[in-house]
Structure formats: structure tokens, C-alpha cells
Short mmCIF file of C-alpha atoms and ligand atoms in Angstrom, two decimals:
data_model
loop_
_atom_site.label_atom_id
_atom_site.label_comp_id
_atom_site.label_asym_id
_atom_site.label_seq_id
_atom_site.Cartn_x
_atom_site.Cartn_y
_atom_site.Cartn_z
CA MET A 1 -0.09 0.14 0.05
CA LYS A 2 1.16 3.30 -0.54
CA ALA A 3 0.88 6.88 1.27
CA ALA A 4 -2.42 8.80 0.56
CA PRO A 5 -1.29 12.05 -1.36
CA PHE A 6 0.02 14.47 0.91
CA GLU A 7 1.97 17.85 0.36
CA TYR A 8 5.53 17.83 1.34
CA THR A 9 7.98 20.38 2.39
CA ARG A 10 10.88 20.82 4.12
CA ALA A 11 11.86 22.65 6.84
CA GLY A 12 14.80 25.17 6.38
CA GLY A 13 14.69 26.54 10.05
CA VAL A 14 12.98 25.95 12.83
CA GLY A 15 10.99 28.96 12.27
CA ASP A 16 9.63 27.18 9.10
CA ALA A 17 8.78 23.90 10.92
CA LEU A 18 6.90 26.04 13.19
CA ASP A 19 5.08 28.25 10.34
CA ALA A 20 3.86 24.73 8.88
CA LEU A 21 3.05 23.42 12.33
CA ARG A 22 0.28 26.53 12.56
CA LEU A 23 -1.20 25.27 9.20
CA GLY A 24 -1.62 21.52 10.50
CA ALA A 25 1.53 19.70 9.38
CA VAL A 26 2.80 16.65 10.69
CA VAL A 27 6.54 15.99 11.51
CA LEU A 28 8.54 14.08 9.80
CA ALA A 29 12.14 13.56 11.31
CA GLY A 30 13.82 10.28 11.00
CA GLY A 31 10.82 8.38 9.59
CA GLN A 32 11.20 4.82 11.16
CA SER A 33 8.02 5.23 12.84
CA LEU A 34 6.02 7.92 10.61
CA VAL A 35 6.56 6.79 7.14
CA PRO A 36 5.34 3.18 7.86
CA LEU A 37 1.86 4.67 9.43
CA LEU A 38 1.62 6.84 6.09
CA ASN A 39 1.89 4.10 4.03
CA ALA A 40 -0.40 1.56 5.74
CA ARG A 41 -2.64 4.79 5.58
CA VAL A 42 -3.24 5.10 9.22
CA ARG A 43 -2.17 8.56 9.18
CA ARG A 44 -3.34 10.80 6.49
CA PRO A 45 -1.93 14.20 6.80
CA ALA A 46 -2.79 16.99 4.15
CA LEU A 47 1.09 18.44 4.91
CA VAL A 48 4.38 16.97 5.99
CA VAL A 49 7.12 19.28 7.23
CA ASP A 50 10.44 17.47 6.94
CA VAL A 51 12.68 18.74 10.18
CA SER A 52 15.64 16.00 9.30
CA ARG A 53 18.04 18.63 8.51
CA LEU A 54 17.21 21.04 10.95
CA PRO A 55 20.58 21.44 13.15
CA LEU A 56 19.10 20.01 16.58
CA THR A 57 21.74 17.42 16.82
CA THR A 58 23.84 18.74 19.46
CA VAL A 59 24.82 16.74 22.50
CA GLU A 60 26.17 18.51 25.34
CA ARG A 61 26.92 18.87 28.95
CA ASP A 62 24.66 22.07 30.55
CA GLY A 63 25.60 21.88 34.19
CA PRO A 64 23.86 19.05 35.88
CA ALA A 65 22.33 17.71 32.83
CA LEU A 66 22.98 16.44 29.51
CA VAL A 67 21.10 18.13 26.54
CA LEU A 68 20.24 15.72 23.18
CA GLY A 69 18.95 18.01 20.34
CA ALA A 70 15.50 16.40 19.43
CA LEU A 71 16.61 15.02 15.84
CA THR A 72 19.77 13.51 17.57
CA ARG A 73 20.03 9.91 15.82
CA LEU A 74 19.62 7.06 17.45
CA ARG A 75 22.78 5.61 16.39
CA THR A 76 24.49 8.95 17.39
CA ALA A 77 23.53 8.94 20.94
CA GLU A 78 24.15 5.18 21.05
CA THR A 79 27.93 5.41 19.84
CA SER A 80 28.39 8.97 21.95
CA PRO A 81 31.05 8.46 24.40
CA VAL A 82 29.65 11.57 26.00
CA VAL A 83 26.31 9.60 26.56
CA ALA A 84 28.21 6.32 27.38
CA ARG A 85 29.80 8.49 30.65
CA ALA A 86 26.79 10.48 31.30
CA LEU A 87 24.17 8.11 30.67
CA PRO A 88 25.28 4.26 30.11
CA LEU A 89 21.62 3.32 31.17
CA LEU A 90 20.38 5.26 27.41
CA ALA A 91 23.54 4.25 26.02
CA GLU A 92 22.73 0.71 26.65
CA ALA A 93 18.87 1.00 26.05
CA LEU A 94 19.68 2.02 22.55
CA THR A 95 21.48 -0.79 21.48
CA HIS A 96 17.99 -2.53 21.80
CA VAL A 97 16.04 -0.51 19.58
CA GLY A 98 15.29 -1.79 15.96
CA HIS A 99 18.53 -2.44 13.79
CA VAL A 100 21.24 -0.36 13.00
CA SER A 101 19.42 0.72 9.85
CA VAL A 102 16.54 1.78 11.98
CA ARG A 103 19.23 3.73 14.62
CA ASN A 104 20.80 5.14 11.83
CA ARG A 105 17.78 7.08 10.53
CA GLY A 106 15.29 7.11 13.63
CA THR A 107 15.42 10.41 16.21
CA VAL A 108 15.73 10.72 20.10
CA GLY A 109 12.96 13.41 19.84
CA GLY A 110 11.03 10.89 17.14
CA SER A 111 10.95 8.07 19.56
CA ALA A 112 9.96 10.56 22.71
CA ALA A 113 7.37 11.98 20.35
CA HIS A 114 6.03 8.62 19.16
CA ALA A 115 5.29 7.68 22.78
CA ASP A 116 5.31 3.73 22.22
CA PRO A 117 4.20 2.34 25.32
CA ALA A 118 6.83 -0.69 24.57
CA ALA A 119 9.62 1.62 23.42
CA GLU A 120 12.63 1.77 24.99
CA VAL A 121 14.24 5.67 24.99
CA PRO A 122 10.89 7.01 26.37
CA ALA A 123 10.93 4.46 29.40
CA VAL A 124 14.84 5.32 30.20
CA LEU A 125 13.58 9.12 29.95
CA LEU A 126 11.16 8.84 32.60
CA ALA A 127 13.35 6.74 34.37
CA LEU A 128 15.68 9.75 34.09
CA ASP A 129 13.20 12.28 34.88
CA ALA A 130 13.96 14.08 31.42
CA VAL A 131 12.60 17.22 30.47
CA PHE A 132 11.00 18.28 27.14
CA THR A 133 11.51 21.22 25.46
CA ALA A 134 8.67 22.20 23.04
CA ARG A 135 8.37 24.96 20.54
CA SER A 136 5.67 26.70 18.86
CA HIS A 137 4.97 30.19 17.74
CA ARG A 138 3.12 30.66 21.15
CA GLY A 139 6.63 30.43 22.79
CA THR A 140 8.70 27.66 24.42
CA ARG A 141 7.81 25.55 27.06
CA GLU A 142 9.43 22.36 29.25
CA VAL A 143 7.16 19.27 30.24
CA GLU A 144 8.82 16.81 32.57
CA ALA A 145 8.97 13.48 31.38
CA ARG A 146 6.23 12.09 34.21
CA ASP A 147 3.57 14.31 32.54
CA PHE A 148 4.96 13.81 28.92
CA PHE A 149 3.68 10.67 28.03
CA ARG A 150 -0.09 10.82 28.23
CA GLY A 151 -1.35 7.40 26.61
CA PRO A 152 -0.12 4.82 23.47
CA HIS A 153 1.14 7.62 20.93
CA ARG A 154 -0.22 10.56 22.83
CA THR A 155 2.03 12.95 24.46
CA ALA A 156 1.46 16.64 26.16
CA LEU A 157 2.80 18.16 22.77
CA GLU A 158 0.49 20.43 21.07
CA PRO A 159 -0.41 19.75 17.22
CA ASP A 160 1.64 22.80 16.73
CA GLU A 161 4.47 22.00 18.60
CA LEU A 162 8.13 20.89 18.09
CA LEU A 163 9.64 18.78 20.37
CA THR A 164 13.28 20.24 20.14
CA ALA A 165 15.45 19.17 23.22
CA VAL A 166 15.42 16.67 25.66
CA ARG A 167 17.29 17.61 28.96
CA VAL A 168 18.33 14.56 31.30
CA PRO A 169 19.58 15.30 34.52
CA LEU A 170 22.93 13.42 35.05
CA PRO A 171 22.41 10.50 37.84
CA ALA A 172 24.82 10.74 40.82
CA PRO A 173 28.71 9.37 39.53
CA THR A 174 28.21 6.56 41.74
CA ALA A 175 24.64 5.61 40.15
CA ARG A 176 24.63 2.08 38.73
CA HIS A 177 22.42 0.82 35.99
CA GLY A 178 20.74 -2.42 35.14
CA MET A 179 18.18 -3.34 32.46
CA ALA A 180 16.37 -6.31 31.18
CA GLU A 181 13.87 -6.82 28.36
CA LEU A 182 12.03 -9.80 26.66
CA SER A 183 11.28 -9.35 23.14
CA ARG A 184 10.32 -12.31 20.98
CA ARG A 185 13.27 -11.93 18.45
CA PRO A 186 16.66 -9.67 19.09
CA ASN A 187 15.94 -6.23 18.37
CA ASP A 188 12.05 -6.13 18.06
CA LEU A 189 10.13 -4.04 20.10
CA ALA A 190 9.98 -5.21 23.93
CA VAL A 191 7.01 -7.07 24.81
CA THR A 192 8.32 -6.00 28.27
CA ALA A 193 11.15 -4.14 29.35
CA VAL A 194 12.76 -2.57 32.86
CA PHE A 195 15.05 0.03 33.34
CA THR A 196 16.80 0.68 36.40
CA SER A 197 19.07 3.27 38.09
CA VAL A 198 20.49 2.52 41.49
CA VAL A 199 22.75 4.78 44.25
CA LEU A 200 23.98 2.49 46.86
CA THR A 201 26.06 3.82 50.10
CA ASP A 202 27.49 1.89 52.07
CA GLY A 203 25.67 -1.22 51.23
CA VAL A 204 22.07 0.71 51.60
CA VAL A 205 19.72 2.01 48.41
CA THR A 206 19.74 6.01 48.56
CA ASP A 207 18.08 6.41 45.49
CA ALA A 208 16.22 4.01 43.24
CA ARG A 209 14.88 4.59 39.99
CA ILE A 210 12.65 1.93 38.25
CA ALA A 211 10.64 2.11 34.93
CA VAL A 212 8.87 -0.31 33.00
CA ALA A 213 7.91 -0.24 29.02
CA GLY A 214 5.57 -2.50 27.73
CA ALA A 215 2.94 -3.26 30.88
CA ALA A 216 0.66 -0.01 30.54
CA PRO A 217 -0.52 2.64 28.36
CA THR A 218 2.57 4.53 28.90
CA PRO A 219 5.85 3.90 29.89
CA ILE A 220 5.55 3.99 33.96
CA ARG A 221 7.59 4.59 37.01
CA ALA A 222 7.57 1.98 39.33
CA ARG A 223 7.45 4.33 42.15
CA ALA A 224 6.09 1.74 45.09
CA ALA A 225 9.24 -0.72 44.13
CA GLU A 226 11.53 2.31 44.21
CA GLU A 227 10.37 3.20 48.05
CA VAL A 228 10.65 -0.75 48.51
CA LEU A 229 14.21 -0.71 48.03
CA THR A 230 15.10 2.70 49.48
CA GLY A 231 17.29 2.62 52.76
CA ARG A 232 17.44 -0.89 52.62
CA ALA A 233 20.08 -3.31 51.52
CA PRO A 234 19.81 -4.87 47.98
CA THR A 235 19.27 -8.61 49.49
CA PRO A 236 17.66 -11.34 46.94
CA GLY A 237 14.69 -11.02 49.23
CA VAL A 238 14.38 -7.07 49.35
CA LEU A 239 14.55 -7.58 45.33
CA ALA A 240 11.94 -9.89 45.12
CA GLU A 241 9.91 -7.41 47.27
CA ALA A 242 10.52 -4.53 44.96
CA ALA A 243 9.85 -6.30 42.16
CA GLU A 244 6.38 -7.61 43.16
CA ALA A 245 5.77 -3.83 43.91
CA ALA A 246 6.63 -3.42 40.57
CA ALA A 247 4.91 -6.05 38.79
CA SER A 248 1.60 -4.34 41.30
CA ALA A 249 2.33 -0.80 39.20
CA THR A 250 1.84 -2.31 35.55
CA ASP A 251 -1.76 -2.03 33.97
CA PRO A 252 -1.14 -4.46 30.85
CA VAL A 253 -3.74 -5.37 28.46
CA ASP A 254 -4.07 -8.47 26.23
CA ASP A 255 -3.07 -8.07 22.66
CA LEU A 256 -1.24 -9.82 19.50
CA HIS A 257 2.03 -9.95 21.41
CA ALA A 258 1.57 -11.42 25.08
CA PRO A 259 -1.72 -11.68 27.63
CA ALA A 260 -1.84 -9.01 30.15
CA ALA A 261 -0.99 -11.31 33.09
CA TYR A 262 2.22 -12.41 31.05
CA ARG A 263 3.67 -9.25 30.93
CA ARG A 264 2.39 -8.58 34.57
CA ASP A 265 4.71 -11.66 35.48
CA MET A 266 7.43 -10.58 33.36
CA THR A 267 8.09 -7.43 34.84
CA ALA A 268 8.54 -9.18 38.07
CA VAL A 269 11.34 -11.11 36.60
CA LEU A 270 12.90 -8.58 34.95
CA THR A 271 12.78 -5.97 37.35
CA ARG A 272 14.44 -8.58 39.53
CA ARG A 273 17.21 -9.62 37.06
CA ALA A 274 17.97 -5.13 36.44
CA LEU A 275 18.03 -4.39 39.98
CA ARG A 276 20.46 -7.51 40.12
CA ARG A 277 22.50 -6.25 37.78
CA ALA A 278 22.38 -2.49 39.02
CA THR A 279 23.03 -3.86 42.45
CA THR A 280 26.08 -6.26 41.97
CA GLY A 281 29.48 -6.96 40.32
C1 FAD B 301 11.74 -2.41 11.78
C2 FAD B 301 11.53 -1.48 12.97
C3 FAD B 301 12.00 -1.57 14.12
C4 FAD B 301 11.83 -1.06 15.12
N1 FAD B 301 11.97 -1.11 16.50
C5 FAD B 301 12.08 -0.65 17.59
C6 FAD B 301 12.50 -1.15 18.70
O1 FAD B 301 12.73 -2.33 19.01
N2 FAD B 301 12.30 -0.03 19.95
C7 FAD B 301 11.65 1.31 19.56
O2 FAD B 301 11.45 1.75 20.65
N3 FAD B 301 11.39 1.51 18.17
C8 FAD B 301 11.39 0.66 17.43
N4 FAD B 301 11.11 1.20 15.92
C9 FAD B 301 10.32 2.76 16.05
C10 FAD B 301 11.31 3.45 15.71
O3 FAD B 301 12.94 3.40 15.85
C11 FAD B 301 11.11 4.77 16.59
O4 FAD B 301 9.75 5.26 16.86
C12 FAD B 301 11.58 5.76 15.45
O5 FAD B 301 12.79 6.14 15.71
C13 FAD B 301 11.15 7.44 16.00
O6 FAD B 301 12.20 8.71 15.45
P1 FAD B 301 11.97 8.92 14.06
O7 FAD B 301 12.84 9.83 14.17
O8 FAD B 301 12.25 7.79 12.93
O9 FAD B 301 10.25 9.80 14.29
P2 FAD B 301 9.34 9.34 12.71
O10 FAD B 301 9.10 8.19 12.51
O11 FAD B 301 10.05 11.04 11.94
O12 FAD B 301 8.22 10.48 13.65
C14 FAD B 301 7.44 9.44 14.66
C15 FAD B 301 6.21 10.47 15.16
O13 FAD B 301 6.99 11.61 16.30
C16 FAD B 301 6.74 12.67 15.52
N5 FAD B 301 7.74 13.50 15.48
C17 FAD B 301 8.93 13.29 15.10
N6 FAD B 301 9.62 14.15 15.56
C18 FAD B 301 9.08 14.82 16.10
C19 FAD B 301 9.77 16.51 16.81
N7 FAD B 301 10.78 16.82 16.87
N8 FAD B 301 8.59 17.25 17.70
C20 FAD B 301 7.33 16.77 17.38
N9 FAD B 301 6.82 15.73 16.82
C21 FAD B 301 7.65 14.58 16.16
C22 FAD B 301 6.25 12.69 14.33
O14 FAD B 301 5.15 13.60 13.68
C23 FAD B 301 5.46 11.18 14.19
O15 FAD B 301 4.22 10.95 14.75
C24 FAD B 301 11.19 0.42 15.01
C25 FAD B 301 10.86 0.63 13.41
C26 FAD B 301 10.93 -0.07 12.77
C27 FAD B 301 10.89 0.78 11.50
#
């Protein structure tokens, strides 16, 4: 099937993109999710604005945060020594997103804006308390990750807003990460995946972040599980307790890929594995 006819314009600058968005255009970044939706005629925009050549591609330290331009390619972030040092959880998670050819074109902002509940990047950004910068002709605003993901493929972005950057606070230097993902084939979208970042001080957890993908209409933070861990030594019993709390926070549905109960059970299994990776070795 071919896409329904649409007008195409390539933005030469952010202003052009915002002009087109004001006219009702849909943003095309790397096209790795949008183009299949156009071809299946799930989306039939009258106007598409290609932003892929805008220079929103810098990855730089800004005080206690790393700022990634929304058009940073997934592969660029994955292979960036700066990202590897500052946000190793993101760097590892990116290796699970599709294949290299997908990551060569797909963008960090595109993955966030597409907001697939099973996607890796949105869940990691939620775990790390990222802040999204959105621009429109009405101005610039920032949206915290916990308010950004609103439902399957729904975000807080208004139709006339362009996501321009993602600001990720740097985890403590002593933070260690662990992730665990179940997918049907390597590099498929996750059935369920868990992303954790943990700080241990004198053998006791002093900070814990746990985000789950593929187990609710949006990526979720397992806050009750984080509380179970905080102030305690990460013994197998405590990890098991946290894993059960994470599973209880899920709200999965039955679908083609897995029944809801399986996703809930896998959340517990994957949480335990991810936490073990973050707290041992
Ligand atoms: C074979 C294959 C395998 C894949 N496997 C995975 C996987 O394992 N895990 C995973 O998470 N994803 C996977 N994907 C999906 C894909 O990698 C991401 O969703 C994709 O990279 C999104 O980024 P993009 O730049 O290509 O966005 P696009 O496809 O260009 O856009 C996606 C959506 O976001 C909007 N958008 C994009 N950029 C902006 C912006 N700056 N401001 C506002 N709105 C914007 C678009 O309008 C559109 O609605 C796979 C895709 C393919 C084709």
C-alpha cells in the first residue's frame, strides 16, 4: 500500500517548521515510525514537514544535565562517548532499538514523540526524569517526563509544537544501572522491559529509579518498588519484594504479542534481573 497523497515541505529552519505546524503539518523526523503509518494509511496528513535537516543535533553537557537535540540520531546517541559516560542506561537501552539501519535514521525526539508504550527510549527518559523542550509560535515550554507520556502514541505535545530538545539530569556519579528486556526476536519492540538506576551508599540503596515499558498504556515509573528499596540493603529478598511491587504498578492489556498476565509476571522477573545487574558485580 502507498501513502495517501500529501503535500511535502522541508523546513530550512525551526521557524519554517513552526510555520508549517501552524498550518496543521505533521512532523517527519527520521521517518522510522511515521512512514510505515503513512504507508498503511493509518495517518493521512494533508501536509508533512520534514525537519530532518534542522541542526537540533547537539549532545552537550549543560551544568548537571545532558541535553540532546531532538533530532539526534539514535545511533549517534548510542555511540557517543559523552552519552556512554553520562547516561550509560540510555546508551545500553539504545542498542535494543530496532536494527542499526533503524537507529541510523530514527531520532531521540522522534522516539519520544511517537510514545510507543513498549519503546525503550521513552521509558529510560522517564526513569531519568528528563525534561522535554517544546516550541511553537506561542513560545517555548518545558514538560517533565512524568507529564509528557499521556497514552499509547499520545504525549503532552500540542499539534503545533515541535519537540526541540531533551534535557536529562545526570545521575549521581556513583549510580549504577541495569536493564532487562523480553522481546520475541532480538531488536524487536519489547514485550516488556525494565530500566533501573540505583545508588548504593555503604551497602544501602539511597536512590532508586525503576521504569517499565510494555506493561501499561504509557511507560511507567514503579514508585512503590523504588520505595521498597530505598534505605535497605539490596538482598535477594528485598529485590523480590521490589519486583512484586513493580508488577503491581502495571496496567497491561492482552494483545497480539502477549496476554496481560504474562506482561505483569514478566515485569516482576525483569525487575529482579535489572536490579540485580544494578546492584551486584
Ligand atoms: C524495523 C523497525 C524496528 C523498530 N524497532 C523498535 C524498537 O525495538 N524499539 C523502539 O522503541 N522503536 C522501534 N522502532 C520504531 C522507531 O525506531 C522509533 O519510533 C523511531 O526511531 C522514531 O523516530 P523517528 O525520528 O524515526 O520519528 P518519525 O517516524 O519521523 O516520527 C514519529 C512520530 O513522532 C513525531 N515527531 C518526530 N519528531 C518530532 C519532533 N521533533 N517534534 C514533534 N513531533 C515529532 C512525528 O510526527 C510522528 O508522529 C522500529 C522501527 C522499525 C522500522
